[in-house]
């Protein structure tokens, strides 16, 4: 069975971890899967959930297990700092750095872990540490190296072009995301989007509209998500608005909505509660300034919810051909216009639209469809018949 290594700064929960989880589930039946993290990861990481056959480790975990002195120092660092993570999380401390060149050791171990791989999939940003060195190593060893881009691709420095050309293939969420990179340098790529993690339960969510319609937001409560302008809009109306999530702007949001009886904060939603959230709303609003996906857009599609969105990430490609509702997060009139258009639809039209959105998800974005794309791609790269 051919060995696939999925590597990157893979932690315990976040967008990158969801991405890794989808890749693992897609390939678990056909390959020897190995996860190598350059970050802190433990066995309950979301990246590893629901995957039956996967080996995983991290650079710090390897160093901790190999070096008795480093192990002792790490345990002391954990005790001294009153840490609550696993002891290997404290390998990268000031005393260890004086004893060894950590970056040099990390690179040596990365090469050891990748040396016998039949294919390497990197879930990274283009600025991620060790990316140039890993790409160069794979190029020298003739190991197919696939880069799954995460986050927004920005201006790439010209001195990075040489190593980027040595990547076997880039994997982007959408043609729009690919354009961000390829308008700077022409590179081979394949478009593979995501799928909803709670797919089974989301597909069971009813499309029957509420009276009156209920609007919602689910995601991180942070500046790049455009949540504050959204809150300002709804807190000045009587439109039912439910929102959930956590982040640095939580307290400011709660302050702004404390007298808005139409706005309800549902707290932080766990993965097993996502379907319940979508049962409560008819329309999801995505007010983000930047996204590569977002995943919540696919979750809304699986649940059969109408979407009002800014022009970000893969949303235009996902909804292409369906009635769509776009707005500018800094223009309240554009949001009001989108809401008015939806509110003017008859109950039958709303139900038909919801069902069409769910059908689009079933046709193009379900786990089986996404898994097939990854299986086909890896088979091509490893010459696996």
C-alpha positions as MATLAB code, in Angstrom:
seq = 'XXXXXXXXXXXXXXXXXXXXXXXXXXXXXXXXXXXXXXXXXXXXXXXXXXXXXXXXXXXXXXXXXXXXXXXXXXXXXXXXXXXXXXXXXXXXXXXXXXXXXXXXXXXXXXXXXXXXXXXXXXXXXXXXXXXXXXXXXXXXXXXXXXXXXXXXXXXXXXXXXXXXXXXXXXXXXXXXXXXXXXXXXXXXXXXXXXXXXXXXXXXXXXXXXXXXXXXXXXXXXXXXXXXXXXXXXXXXXXXXXXXXXXXXXXXXXXXXXXXXXXXXXXXXXXXXXXXXXXXXXXXXXXXXXXXXXXXXXXXXXXXXXXXXXXXXXXXXXXXXXXXXXXXXXXXXXXXXXXXXXXXXXXXXXXXXXXXXXXXXXXXXXXXXXXXXXXXXXXXXXXXXX';
ca = [
       0.000    0.000    0.000;
       1.473    3.344   -1.044;
       2.432    5.829    1.664;
       0.874    9.287    1.673;
       2.152   11.954    4.083;
      -0.140   14.895    4.870;
       1.971   17.620    6.476;
       1.692   21.198    7.653;
       1.076   23.258   10.805;
      -1.822   20.966   11.689;
      -3.245   21.652   15.143;
      -6.435   20.562   16.931;
      -9.301   22.600   15.521;
      -9.677   25.060   12.697;
     -10.078   25.349    8.958;
      -6.836   23.557    8.157;
      -7.772   20.670   10.433;
     -11.127   20.302    8.659;
      -9.271   20.257    5.350;
      -6.924   17.510    6.554;
      -9.846   15.487    7.878;
     -11.573   15.579    4.487;
      -8.384   14.430    2.739;
      -7.860   11.588    5.219;
     -11.438   10.368    4.885;
     -11.108   10.533    1.112;
      -7.977    8.367    1.011;
      -8.227    6.116    4.066;
      -9.387    2.993    2.232;
      -6.622    2.948   -0.366;
      -3.424    4.305    1.171;
      -1.081    4.145    4.152;
      -1.842    7.551    5.660;
       0.585    9.517    7.822;
       0.058   12.962    9.355;
       3.137   15.037   10.194;
       2.414   18.238   12.093;
       4.751   21.181   12.543;
       2.414   22.393   15.293;
       0.866   21.048   18.514;
      -1.456   18.157   17.797;
      -2.988   15.468   20.021;
      -5.111   12.417   19.288;
      -8.457   14.221   19.635;
      -7.519   16.736   16.938;
     -10.434   17.354   14.593;
      -8.087   16.449   11.747;
      -8.022   12.837   12.965;
     -11.674   12.317   13.878;
     -13.558    9.515   12.157;
     -10.448    8.219   10.387;
      -9.786    4.599   11.280;
      -6.318    4.036    9.840;
      -3.916    6.924   10.216;
      -0.514    7.339   11.840;
       0.181   10.771   13.252;
       2.926   12.648   15.001;
       4.486   16.095   15.307;
       8.046   17.365   15.171;
       8.085   18.229   18.867;
       6.580   14.842   19.763;
       9.370   13.078   17.852;
      12.116   15.127   19.487;
      10.555   14.594   22.905;
      10.541   10.832   22.425;
      14.088   10.623   21.017;
      16.051   12.802   23.421;
      15.980   12.095   27.159;
      17.527   15.465   28.063;
      14.963   17.343   25.961;
      12.215   15.266   27.545;
      13.367   16.269   31.033;
      13.654   19.951   30.085;
      10.193   19.904   28.497;
       8.628   18.432   31.604;
      10.327   21.075   33.723;
       9.111   23.803   31.344;
       5.559   22.502   31.634;
       5.778   22.484   35.447;
       7.438   25.906   35.623;
       4.889   27.512   33.294;
       1.943   25.655   34.881;
       1.058   24.344   31.445;
      -1.982   22.155   30.737;
      -0.844   20.662   27.429;
       1.048   17.430   26.826;
       4.732   17.669   27.866;
       5.994   17.572   24.273;
       4.224   20.907   23.684;
       7.024   22.518   25.714;
       9.969   21.256   23.658;
      10.432   24.651   22.010;
      11.708   26.529   25.067;
      14.633   28.865   25.665;
      16.905   26.203   27.229;
      16.313   23.698   24.435;
      17.113   26.397   21.877;
      20.475   26.959   23.593;
      21.293   23.253   23.486;
      20.388   22.508   19.874;
      19.525   24.261   16.626;
      15.827   23.444   16.617;
      15.127   24.508   13.045;
      18.025   22.416   11.795;
      16.768   19.423   13.739;
      13.199   19.963   12.562;
      14.293   19.997    8.923;
      16.333   16.830    9.393;
      13.329   15.051   10.900;
      10.969   16.347    8.191;
      13.232   14.796    5.576;
      13.354   11.524    7.514;
       9.579   11.392    7.676;
       9.102   12.190    3.990;
      11.954   10.164    2.514;
       9.927    7.008    1.840;
       6.645    8.712    0.906;
       4.995    7.979   -2.436;
       3.216   11.341   -2.298;
       3.274   14.372    0.001;
       0.241   16.621    0.484;
       0.997   19.921    2.202;
      -1.914   21.802    3.815;
      -0.290   25.195    4.162;
      -0.278   28.862    3.404;
       2.383   29.924    0.937;
       4.176   31.663    3.814;
       4.229   28.574    6.072;
       7.573   27.758    7.665;
       9.683   25.071    5.954;
       7.538   25.087    2.798;
      10.424   25.977    0.432;
      12.693   23.354    2.017;
      10.048   20.620    1.818;
       9.233   21.387   -1.803;
      12.933   21.357   -2.713;
      13.473   18.047   -0.917;
      10.513   16.387   -2.655;
      11.735   17.744   -5.988;
      15.212   16.282   -5.456;
      13.794   12.903   -4.379;
      11.216   12.867   -7.201;
       8.353   12.620   -4.675;
       5.068   14.129   -5.956;
       4.373   17.194   -3.812;
       0.835   18.594   -3.767;
       0.104   21.908   -2.039;
      -3.438   22.402   -0.738;
      -3.648   26.153   -0.211;
      -5.379   27.349    2.941;
      -6.302   30.941    3.660;
      -6.267   33.871    1.281;
      -3.434   33.965   -1.252;
      -1.810   37.380   -1.325;
       1.049   38.932   -3.263;
       3.870   36.401   -3.661;
       7.457   37.607   -3.509;
       9.270   37.065   -6.800;
      12.114   35.273   -5.030;
       9.577   32.551   -4.117;
       8.777   31.779   -7.759;
      11.630   29.269   -8.175;
      10.497   26.956   -5.405;
       6.805   27.335   -6.311;
       7.601   26.045   -9.798;
       8.878   22.816   -8.210;
       5.484   22.007   -6.666;
       3.924   19.120   -8.586;
       0.402   20.508   -8.343;
      -1.560   23.077   -6.364;
      -5.038   22.271   -5.071;
      -7.367   25.263   -4.727;
     -10.944   25.628   -3.470;
     -12.071   27.420   -6.612;
     -10.992   29.015   -9.864;
     -11.233   32.373   -8.089;
      -8.693   31.231   -5.502;
      -6.439   29.841   -8.212;
      -6.518   33.184   -9.990;
      -5.072   34.927   -6.926;
      -1.882   32.935   -7.434;
      -1.833   32.313  -11.168;
      -2.185   35.940  -12.122;
       1.227   36.339  -10.483;
       2.850   33.135  -11.769;
       1.439   30.379  -13.972;
       1.419   27.118  -11.990;
      -0.383   23.775  -12.477;
      -3.443   23.315  -10.307;
      -6.625   21.360   -9.719;
      -9.816   22.716   -8.141;
     -11.225   20.557   -5.333;
     -13.665   22.173   -2.933;
     -14.666   20.979    0.544;
     -17.710   19.167    1.897;
     -19.781   19.641    5.041;
     -18.378   17.717    7.994;
     -21.793   17.064    9.578;
     -23.150   16.107    6.167;
     -25.468   13.308    7.254;
     -27.350   15.386    9.833;
     -27.368   18.557    7.705;
     -29.043   16.779    4.804;
     -31.916   15.907    7.148;
     -32.612   19.562    7.992;
     -36.036   20.657    6.761;
     -36.258   23.196    3.947;
     -39.717   24.362    5.033;
     -39.529   28.159    5.515;
     -40.400   29.886    8.771;
     -42.906   32.712    9.079;
     -41.412   35.267    9.361;
     -38.087   34.303    7.814;
     -35.169   33.865   10.182;
     -31.652   35.035    9.310;
     -28.416   33.805   10.825;
     -24.638   33.947   11.082;
     -22.315   31.122   12.120;
     -18.564   31.599   12.383;
     -15.692   33.289   14.103;
     -16.489   36.636   15.724;
     -13.507   38.533   14.375;
     -12.799   41.562   12.152;
     -12.065   39.725    8.876;
     -15.485   38.048    9.082;
     -17.344   41.359    8.849;
     -19.526   40.502   11.828;
     -19.704   43.973   13.448;
     -21.307   45.730   10.439;
     -23.769   42.828   10.265;
     -24.644   43.207   13.938;
     -25.088   46.966   13.533;
     -27.535   46.361   10.714;
     -29.725   43.779   12.445;
     -29.718   45.509   15.833;
     -31.364   48.498   14.135;
     -34.186   46.367   12.652;
     -36.886   44.012   13.898;
     -35.742   41.149   11.607;
     -35.140   37.898   13.494;
     -31.403   37.264   13.608;
     -29.591   34.384   15.304;
     -25.813   34.223   15.524;
     -23.289   31.801   16.953;
     -19.544   31.532   17.347;
     -16.683   32.861   19.406;
     -13.797   35.233   18.928;
     -12.193   38.533   19.938;
     -15.243   40.654   19.053;
     -17.696   38.658   21.149;
     -18.003   41.168   23.985;
     -18.400   44.126   21.624;
     -21.143   42.239   19.788;
     -23.016   41.321   22.958;
     -22.817   44.946   24.064;
     -24.290   46.146   20.776;
     -27.148   43.633   20.860;
     -28.082   43.830   24.555;
     -31.205   45.875   23.828;
     -32.025   44.246   20.476;
     -34.726   41.686   21.275;
     -34.704   40.420   17.687;
     -31.035   39.346   17.948;
     -30.211   36.098   19.756;
     -26.706   34.855   20.571;
     -26.553   31.053   20.653;
     -23.007   30.751   21.962;
     -20.268   28.540   20.567;
     -21.737   25.771   18.410;
     -20.083   22.344   18.587;
     -19.810   20.176   15.477;
     -22.683   17.956   16.633;
     -24.916   21.039   17.066;
     -24.482   22.511   13.581;
     -27.607   20.866   12.140;
     -29.616   22.187   15.087;
     -28.414   25.714   14.298;
     -29.502   25.451   10.677;
     -32.902   24.122   11.743;
     -33.450   27.518   13.386;
     -32.771   29.703   10.327;
     -33.884   30.124    6.717;
     -31.103   32.352    5.413;
     -27.380   32.263    6.217;
     -25.424   35.492    5.838;
     -21.715   35.401    4.974;
     -20.358   38.944    5.541;
     -16.641   38.079    5.274;
     -14.070   40.405    3.789;
     -11.930   37.411    2.810;
     -12.328   33.631    2.672;
     -10.951   30.666    0.773;
     -14.235   28.744    1.120;
     -15.918   29.254    3.486;
     -16.951   25.874    4.874;
     -20.087   27.328    6.490;
     -21.363   28.103    2.977;
     -21.316   24.396    2.116;
     -22.944   23.534    5.443;
     -25.771   25.925    4.603;
     -26.122   24.367    1.140;
     -26.307   20.848    2.623;
     -29.038   22.067    4.977;
     -30.929   23.700    2.107;
     -30.601   27.294    3.279;
     -30.673   30.454    1.182;
     -27.376   32.353    1.282;
     -26.674   36.071    1.251;
     -22.948   36.556    0.772;
     -20.176   38.958   -0.019;
     -18.185   38.062   -3.123;
     -15.592   35.900   -1.379;
     -13.811   32.612   -1.891;
     -15.652   29.894   -3.763;
     -19.189   31.173   -3.180;
     -19.892   32.395   -6.721;
     -18.784   29.074   -8.210;
     -20.771   27.083   -5.674;
     -23.992   28.964   -6.412;
     -23.431   29.507  -10.130;
     -26.712   29.218  -12.047;
     -28.909   29.522   -8.947;
     -30.727   32.701   -7.853;
     -28.117   34.534   -5.794;
     -28.028   37.417   -3.323;
     -24.766   39.359   -3.041;
     -23.989   42.370   -0.883;
     -21.243   44.685    0.275;
     -20.736   44.324    4.014;
     -19.944   48.050    4.327;
     -23.105   49.047    2.472;
     -26.216   48.452    4.588;
     -28.460   49.310    1.644;
     -27.073   46.377   -0.340;
     -27.893   44.005    2.517;
     -31.375   45.464    2.902;
     -31.905   45.022   -0.841;
     -30.916   41.329   -0.692;
     -33.208   40.723    2.294;
     -36.086   42.517    0.548;
     -35.635   40.380   -2.572;
     -35.847   37.182   -0.542;
     -38.755   38.425    1.568;
     -40.709   39.216   -1.623;
     -40.581   35.562   -2.703;
     -43.638   33.396   -2.140;
     -43.460   30.455    0.260;
     -43.414   28.085   -2.729;
     -40.569   30.017   -4.381;
     -38.554   29.986   -1.169;
     -39.075   26.250   -0.739;
     -38.092   25.579   -4.358;
     -34.941   27.670   -3.962;
     -33.955   25.895   -0.763;
     -34.426   22.510   -2.402;
     -32.387   23.588   -5.431;
     -29.524   24.677   -3.166;
     -29.546   21.344   -1.342;
     -29.634   19.509   -4.659;
     -26.583   21.450   -5.841;
     -24.725   20.268   -2.741;
     -25.745   16.659   -3.375;
     -24.599   16.824   -6.980;
     -21.203   18.482   -6.521;
     -20.081   18.836   -2.912;
     -21.019   15.722   -0.943;
     -18.212   13.721    0.680;
     -18.393   10.967   -1.916;
     -17.912   13.436   -4.776;
     -15.023   15.268   -3.079;
     -13.385   11.974   -2.047;
     -13.506   10.730   -5.632;
     -11.633   13.835   -6.799;
      -8.874   13.331   -4.229;
      -8.628    9.608   -5.006;
      -8.350   10.299   -8.715;
      -5.725   13.012   -8.206;
      -3.491   10.954   -5.896;
      -3.799    7.916   -8.161;
      -2.577   10.018  -11.082;
       0.350   11.431   -9.115;
       1.467    8.041   -7.769;
       0.729    6.154  -11.000;
      -1.625    3.959   -8.990;
      -3.677    1.875  -11.440;
];
